Coordinates of C-alpha atoms in Angstrom, one line a residue:
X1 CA 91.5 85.2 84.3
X2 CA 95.1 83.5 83.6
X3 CA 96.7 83.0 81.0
X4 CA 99.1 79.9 80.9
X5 CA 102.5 79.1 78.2
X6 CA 102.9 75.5 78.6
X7 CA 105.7 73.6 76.4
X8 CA 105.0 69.8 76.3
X9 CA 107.1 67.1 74.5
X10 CA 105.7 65.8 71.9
X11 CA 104.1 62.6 73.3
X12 CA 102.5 64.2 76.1
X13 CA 100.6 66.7 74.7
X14 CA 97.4 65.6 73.8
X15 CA 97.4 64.1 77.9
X16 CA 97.7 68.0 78.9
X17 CA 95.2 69.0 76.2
X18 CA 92.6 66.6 77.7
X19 CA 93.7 67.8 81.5
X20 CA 92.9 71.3 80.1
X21 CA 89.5 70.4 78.6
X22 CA 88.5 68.4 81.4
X23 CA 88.8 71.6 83.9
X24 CA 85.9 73.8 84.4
X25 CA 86.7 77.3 84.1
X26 CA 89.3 76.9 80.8
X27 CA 88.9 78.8 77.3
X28 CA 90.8 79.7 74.5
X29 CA 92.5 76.5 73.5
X30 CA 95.7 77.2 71.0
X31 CA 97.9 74.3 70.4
X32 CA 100.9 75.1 68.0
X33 CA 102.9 71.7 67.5
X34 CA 106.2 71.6 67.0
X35 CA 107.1 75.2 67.7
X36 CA 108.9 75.2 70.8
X37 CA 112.6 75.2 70.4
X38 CA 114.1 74.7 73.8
X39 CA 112.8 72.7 75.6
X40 CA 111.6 70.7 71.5
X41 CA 108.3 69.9 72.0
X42 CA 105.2 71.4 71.1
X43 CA 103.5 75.0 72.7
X44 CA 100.0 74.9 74.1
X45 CA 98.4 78.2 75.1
X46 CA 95.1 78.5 77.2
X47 CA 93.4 81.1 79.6
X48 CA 92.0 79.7 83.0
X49 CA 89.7 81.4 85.5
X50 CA 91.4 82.2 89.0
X51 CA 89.4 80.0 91.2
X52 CA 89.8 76.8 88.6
X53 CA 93.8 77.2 88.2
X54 CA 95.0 75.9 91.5
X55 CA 93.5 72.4 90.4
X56 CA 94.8 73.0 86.9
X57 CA 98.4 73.9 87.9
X58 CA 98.6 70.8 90.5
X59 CA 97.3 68.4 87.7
X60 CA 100.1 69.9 85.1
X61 CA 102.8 69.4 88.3
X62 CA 101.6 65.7 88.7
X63 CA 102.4 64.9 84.8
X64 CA 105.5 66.5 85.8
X65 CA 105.3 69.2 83.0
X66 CA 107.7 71.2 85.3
X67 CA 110.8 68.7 84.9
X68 CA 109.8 67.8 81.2
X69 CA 108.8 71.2 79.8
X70 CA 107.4 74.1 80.9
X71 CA 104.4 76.1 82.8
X72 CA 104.6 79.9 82.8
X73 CA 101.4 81.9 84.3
X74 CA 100.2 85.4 84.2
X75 CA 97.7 87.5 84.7
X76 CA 94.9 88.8 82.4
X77 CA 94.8 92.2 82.6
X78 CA 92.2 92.6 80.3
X79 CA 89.9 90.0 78.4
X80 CA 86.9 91.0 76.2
X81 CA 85.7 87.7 75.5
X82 CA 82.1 86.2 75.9
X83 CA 83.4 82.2 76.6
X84 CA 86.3 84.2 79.0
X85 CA 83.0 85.4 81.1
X86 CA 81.5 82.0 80.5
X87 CA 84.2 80.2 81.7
X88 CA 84.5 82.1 85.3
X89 CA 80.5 81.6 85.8
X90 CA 81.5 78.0 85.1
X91 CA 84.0 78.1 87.8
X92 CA 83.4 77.4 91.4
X93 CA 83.2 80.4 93.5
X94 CA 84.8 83.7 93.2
X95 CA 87.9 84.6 92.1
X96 CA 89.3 86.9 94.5
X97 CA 88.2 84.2 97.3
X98 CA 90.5 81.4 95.7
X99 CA 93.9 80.7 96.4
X100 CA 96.9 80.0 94.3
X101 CA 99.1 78.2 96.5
X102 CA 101.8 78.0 93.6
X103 CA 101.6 81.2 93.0
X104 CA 101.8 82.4 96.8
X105 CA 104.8 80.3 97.4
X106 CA 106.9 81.3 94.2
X107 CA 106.0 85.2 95.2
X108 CA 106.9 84.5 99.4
X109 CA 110.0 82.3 97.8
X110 CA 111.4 85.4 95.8
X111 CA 110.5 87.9 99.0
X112 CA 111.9 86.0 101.3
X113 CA 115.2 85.0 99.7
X114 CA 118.0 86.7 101.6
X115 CA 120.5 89.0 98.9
X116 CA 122.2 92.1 98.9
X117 CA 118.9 93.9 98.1
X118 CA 117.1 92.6 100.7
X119 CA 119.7 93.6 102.8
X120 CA 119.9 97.0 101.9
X121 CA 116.3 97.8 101.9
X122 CA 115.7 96.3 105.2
X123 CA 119.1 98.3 106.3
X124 CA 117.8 101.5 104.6
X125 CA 114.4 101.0 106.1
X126 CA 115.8 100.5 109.7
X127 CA 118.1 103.7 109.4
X128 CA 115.3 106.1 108.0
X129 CA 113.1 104.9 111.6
X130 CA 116.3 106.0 113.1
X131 CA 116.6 109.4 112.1
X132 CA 112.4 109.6 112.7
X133 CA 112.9 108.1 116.8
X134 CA 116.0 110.5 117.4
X135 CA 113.7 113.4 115.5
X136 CA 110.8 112.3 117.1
X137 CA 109.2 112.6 113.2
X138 CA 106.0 110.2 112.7
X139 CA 106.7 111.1 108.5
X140 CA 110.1 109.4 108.6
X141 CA 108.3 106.4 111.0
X142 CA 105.2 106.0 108.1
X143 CA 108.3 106.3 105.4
X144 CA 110.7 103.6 107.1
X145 CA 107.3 101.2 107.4
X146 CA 106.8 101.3 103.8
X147 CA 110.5 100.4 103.1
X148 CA 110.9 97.9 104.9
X149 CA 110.7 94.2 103.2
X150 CA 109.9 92.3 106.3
X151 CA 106.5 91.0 105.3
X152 CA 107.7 88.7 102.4
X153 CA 109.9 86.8 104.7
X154 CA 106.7 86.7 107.4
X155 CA 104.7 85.7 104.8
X156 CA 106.9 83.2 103.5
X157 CA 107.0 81.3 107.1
X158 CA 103.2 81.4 107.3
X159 CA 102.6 80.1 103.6
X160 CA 105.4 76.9 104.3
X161 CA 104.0 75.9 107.8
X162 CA 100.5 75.8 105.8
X163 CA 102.0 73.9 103.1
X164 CA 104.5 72.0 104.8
X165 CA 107.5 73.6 103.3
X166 CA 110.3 72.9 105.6
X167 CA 113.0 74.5 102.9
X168 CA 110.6 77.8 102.7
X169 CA 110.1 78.3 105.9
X170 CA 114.2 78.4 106.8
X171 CA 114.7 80.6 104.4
X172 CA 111.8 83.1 105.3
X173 CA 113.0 82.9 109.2
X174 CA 117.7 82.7 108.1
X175 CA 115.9 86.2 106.1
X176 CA 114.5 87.8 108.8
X177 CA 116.9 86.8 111.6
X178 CA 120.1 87.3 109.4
X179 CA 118.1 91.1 107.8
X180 CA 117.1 92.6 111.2
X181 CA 120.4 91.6 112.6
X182 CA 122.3 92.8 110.0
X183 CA 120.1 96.1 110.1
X184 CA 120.1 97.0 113.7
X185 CA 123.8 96.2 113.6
X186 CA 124.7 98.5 111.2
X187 CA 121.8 101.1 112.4
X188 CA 123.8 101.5 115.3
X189 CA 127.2 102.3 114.0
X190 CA 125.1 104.6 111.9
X191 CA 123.9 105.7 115.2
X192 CA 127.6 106.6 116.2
X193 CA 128.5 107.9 113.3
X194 CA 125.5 110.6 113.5
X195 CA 126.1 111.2 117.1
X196 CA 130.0 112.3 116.3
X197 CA 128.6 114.6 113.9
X198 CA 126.4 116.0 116.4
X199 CA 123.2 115.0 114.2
X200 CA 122.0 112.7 116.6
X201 CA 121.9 112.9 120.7
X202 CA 121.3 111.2 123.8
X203 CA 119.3 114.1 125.2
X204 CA 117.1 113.6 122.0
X205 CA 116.4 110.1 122.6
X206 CA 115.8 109.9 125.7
X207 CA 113.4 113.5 126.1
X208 CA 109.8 113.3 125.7
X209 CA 109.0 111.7 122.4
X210 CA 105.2 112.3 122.3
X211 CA 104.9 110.9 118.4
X212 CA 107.5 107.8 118.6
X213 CA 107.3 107.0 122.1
X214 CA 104.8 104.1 121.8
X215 CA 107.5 102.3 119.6
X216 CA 109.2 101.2 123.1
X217 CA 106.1 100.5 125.5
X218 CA 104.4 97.7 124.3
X219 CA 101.2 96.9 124.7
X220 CA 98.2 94.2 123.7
X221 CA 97.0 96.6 121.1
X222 CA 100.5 96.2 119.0
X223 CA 99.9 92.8 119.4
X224 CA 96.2 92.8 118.1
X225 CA 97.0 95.3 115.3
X226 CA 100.0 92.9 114.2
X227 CA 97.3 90.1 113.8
X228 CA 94.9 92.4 111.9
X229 CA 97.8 93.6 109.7
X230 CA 99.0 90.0 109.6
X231 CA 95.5 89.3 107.9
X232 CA 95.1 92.1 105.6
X233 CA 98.4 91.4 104.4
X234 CA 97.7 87.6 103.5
X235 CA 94.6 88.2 102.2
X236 CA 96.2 91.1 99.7
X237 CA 98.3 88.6 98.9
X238 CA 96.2 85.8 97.9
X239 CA 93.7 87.8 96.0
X240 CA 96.6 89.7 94.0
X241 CA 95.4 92.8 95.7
X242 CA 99.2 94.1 96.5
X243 CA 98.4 97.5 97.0
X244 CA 97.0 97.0 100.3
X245 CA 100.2 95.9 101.1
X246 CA 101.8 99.1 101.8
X247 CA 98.7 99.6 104.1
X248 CA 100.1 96.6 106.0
X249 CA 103.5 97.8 105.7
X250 CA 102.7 101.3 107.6
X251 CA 100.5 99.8 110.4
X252 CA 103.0 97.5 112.7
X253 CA 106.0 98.8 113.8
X254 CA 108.4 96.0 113.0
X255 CA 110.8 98.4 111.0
X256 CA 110.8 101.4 113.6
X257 CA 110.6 98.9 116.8
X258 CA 114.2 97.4 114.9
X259 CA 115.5 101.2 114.6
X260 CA 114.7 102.2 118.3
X261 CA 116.8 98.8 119.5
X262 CA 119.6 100.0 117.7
X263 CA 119.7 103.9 118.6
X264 CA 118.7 102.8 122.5
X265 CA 121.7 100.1 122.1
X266 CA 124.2 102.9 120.8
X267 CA 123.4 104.8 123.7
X268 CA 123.6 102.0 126.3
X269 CA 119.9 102.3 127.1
X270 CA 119.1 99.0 128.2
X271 CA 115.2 100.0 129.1
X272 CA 114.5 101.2 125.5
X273 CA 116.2 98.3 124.4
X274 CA 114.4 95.8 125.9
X275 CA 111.0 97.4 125.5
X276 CA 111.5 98.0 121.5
X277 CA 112.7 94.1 121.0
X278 CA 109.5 92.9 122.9
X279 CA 107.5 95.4 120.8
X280 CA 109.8 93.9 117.3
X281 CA 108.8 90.4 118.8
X282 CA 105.4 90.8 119.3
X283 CA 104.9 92.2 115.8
X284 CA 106.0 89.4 114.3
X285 CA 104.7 87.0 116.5
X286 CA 101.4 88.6 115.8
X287 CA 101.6 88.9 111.8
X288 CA 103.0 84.9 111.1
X289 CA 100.3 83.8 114.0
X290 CA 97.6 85.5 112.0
X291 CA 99.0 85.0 108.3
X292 CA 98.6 81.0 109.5
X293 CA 95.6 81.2 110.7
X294 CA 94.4 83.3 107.8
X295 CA 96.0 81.0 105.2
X296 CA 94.4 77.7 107.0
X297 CA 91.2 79.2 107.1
X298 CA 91.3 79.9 103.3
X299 CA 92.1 76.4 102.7
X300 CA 89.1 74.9 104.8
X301 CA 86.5 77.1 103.5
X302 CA 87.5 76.6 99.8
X303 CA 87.8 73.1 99.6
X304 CA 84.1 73.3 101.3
X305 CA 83.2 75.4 98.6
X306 CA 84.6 72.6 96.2
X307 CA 82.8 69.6 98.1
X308 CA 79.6 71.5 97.9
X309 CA 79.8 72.6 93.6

């Protein structure tokens, strides 16, 4: 369930009360006139099962609550209510199968917003993979995966092609272009910087590498694990499931591919360069080809679901 704060003017609240009681899948009702302060107008309280609050939300956006007052959701963690249960048997379909695009593109929208802290985790992310290539250390690899932030920004451009969100989409791709560029960048004066210290080497790099070494020969199968990861990490996504994101996180090697780039670059070798920016490429061709795909199949299916109920 969800639980939704709306604050209405005054003379559009009983509209939204009759939205809200004309949705399936809505309980628990609380109208409190008069009590909101800023925006003035009145505050209307209600829970909502997950697979009727897409249609609720969009019908709240088209009285253009948003501009005139206000529409805050958030999860239920826990409701111990007979008419809650009620209410999602009254619902169509199953709640971890529906989507809430709002919610998707407000979550990709934060992830993929490029900042300092994007920056520095992506950065942070990139240099760890660097110290597990030159070490030849799968633990720092798995570490640097989970770091990295890349997938918000990938998910972001999958979620505005679906939608047709031309301003989403530049800002997930100016995130990633403008975060691995910055990253690699500064991984390879951090390369340098090692190397004068005597921390890294050349010799290390280039000798046999029997844990990292796959990070610069790609092959189909990092493609076809990109698109697998690409769909787990969507579907975590829609169905609030977020901890099999760091599942995701540890199984494409966008982060170390970035890190191996930057060391190989440092170094001047243009064969491990080349080979870890196809294997960077293909990763992310494979996850925002798959998050599509993913995301339009969601839509088809569910809005069969609704046709049919």
């Amino acid at each position: 369930m969800l639980h939704l704060r709306l604050i209405t003017p005054a003379g559009q609240t009983e509209e939204v009360v009759r939205l809200i009681e004309r949705t399936v899948g809505t309980t628990h009702l609380v109208v409190l006139p008069g009590t909101a302060r800023d925006p003035v107008g009145d505050l209307v309280l209600c829970d909502v099962a997950r697979e009727a609050a897409d249609e609720l939300i969009a019908g709240l956006r088209r009285l253009g609550l948003e501009d005139t007052g206000s529409i805050a959701v958030e999860d239920i963690g826990l409701s111990l209510s007979r008419r809650a249960e009620e209410a999602e048997k009254e619902a169509p379909g199953e709640g971890a199968d529906a989507v809430l695009w709002e919610g998707l593109i407000e979550a990709t929208h934060e992830e993929s917003t490029l900042s300092v802290t994007y920056l520095a985790f992506i950065t942070l992310a990139t240099m760890i993979a660097a110290c597990g290539v030159v070490l030849d250390n799968a633990i720092l690899i798995v570490g640097a995966m989970a770091v990295g932030p890349e997938f918000g920004p990938l998910a972001g451009i999958s979620a505005a092609l679906v939608r047709r969100r031309p301003r989403l989409a530049w800002r997930s791709l100016l995130a990633l272009l403008v975060g691995f560029a910055v990253a690699m960048a500064l991984t390879s004066a951090f390369s340098l910087l090692m190397d004068a210290t005597g921390l890294f080497s050349e010799d290390r790099l280039e000798g046999a590498r029997p844990n990292t070494g796959f990070i610069y020969a790609p092959d189909w199968f990092s493609f076809v694990v990109a698109v697998l990861a690409g769909v787990a990490g969507i579907l975590s996504l829609t169905s609030a499931k977020s901890g099999a994101l760091v599942g995701v996180a540890i199984s494409v090697t966008t982060v170390p591919a970035a890190a191996n780039a930057a060391v190989a670059l440092a170094y001047g070798d243009t064969s491990q360069t080349s080979g870890s920016t196809v294997q960077l490429l293909l990763n992310l061709l494979g996850i925002v080809l798959a998050g599509t795909l993913t995301l339009l199949a969601q839509k088809h299916f569910w809005e069969r679901r609704l046709k049919r109920s």
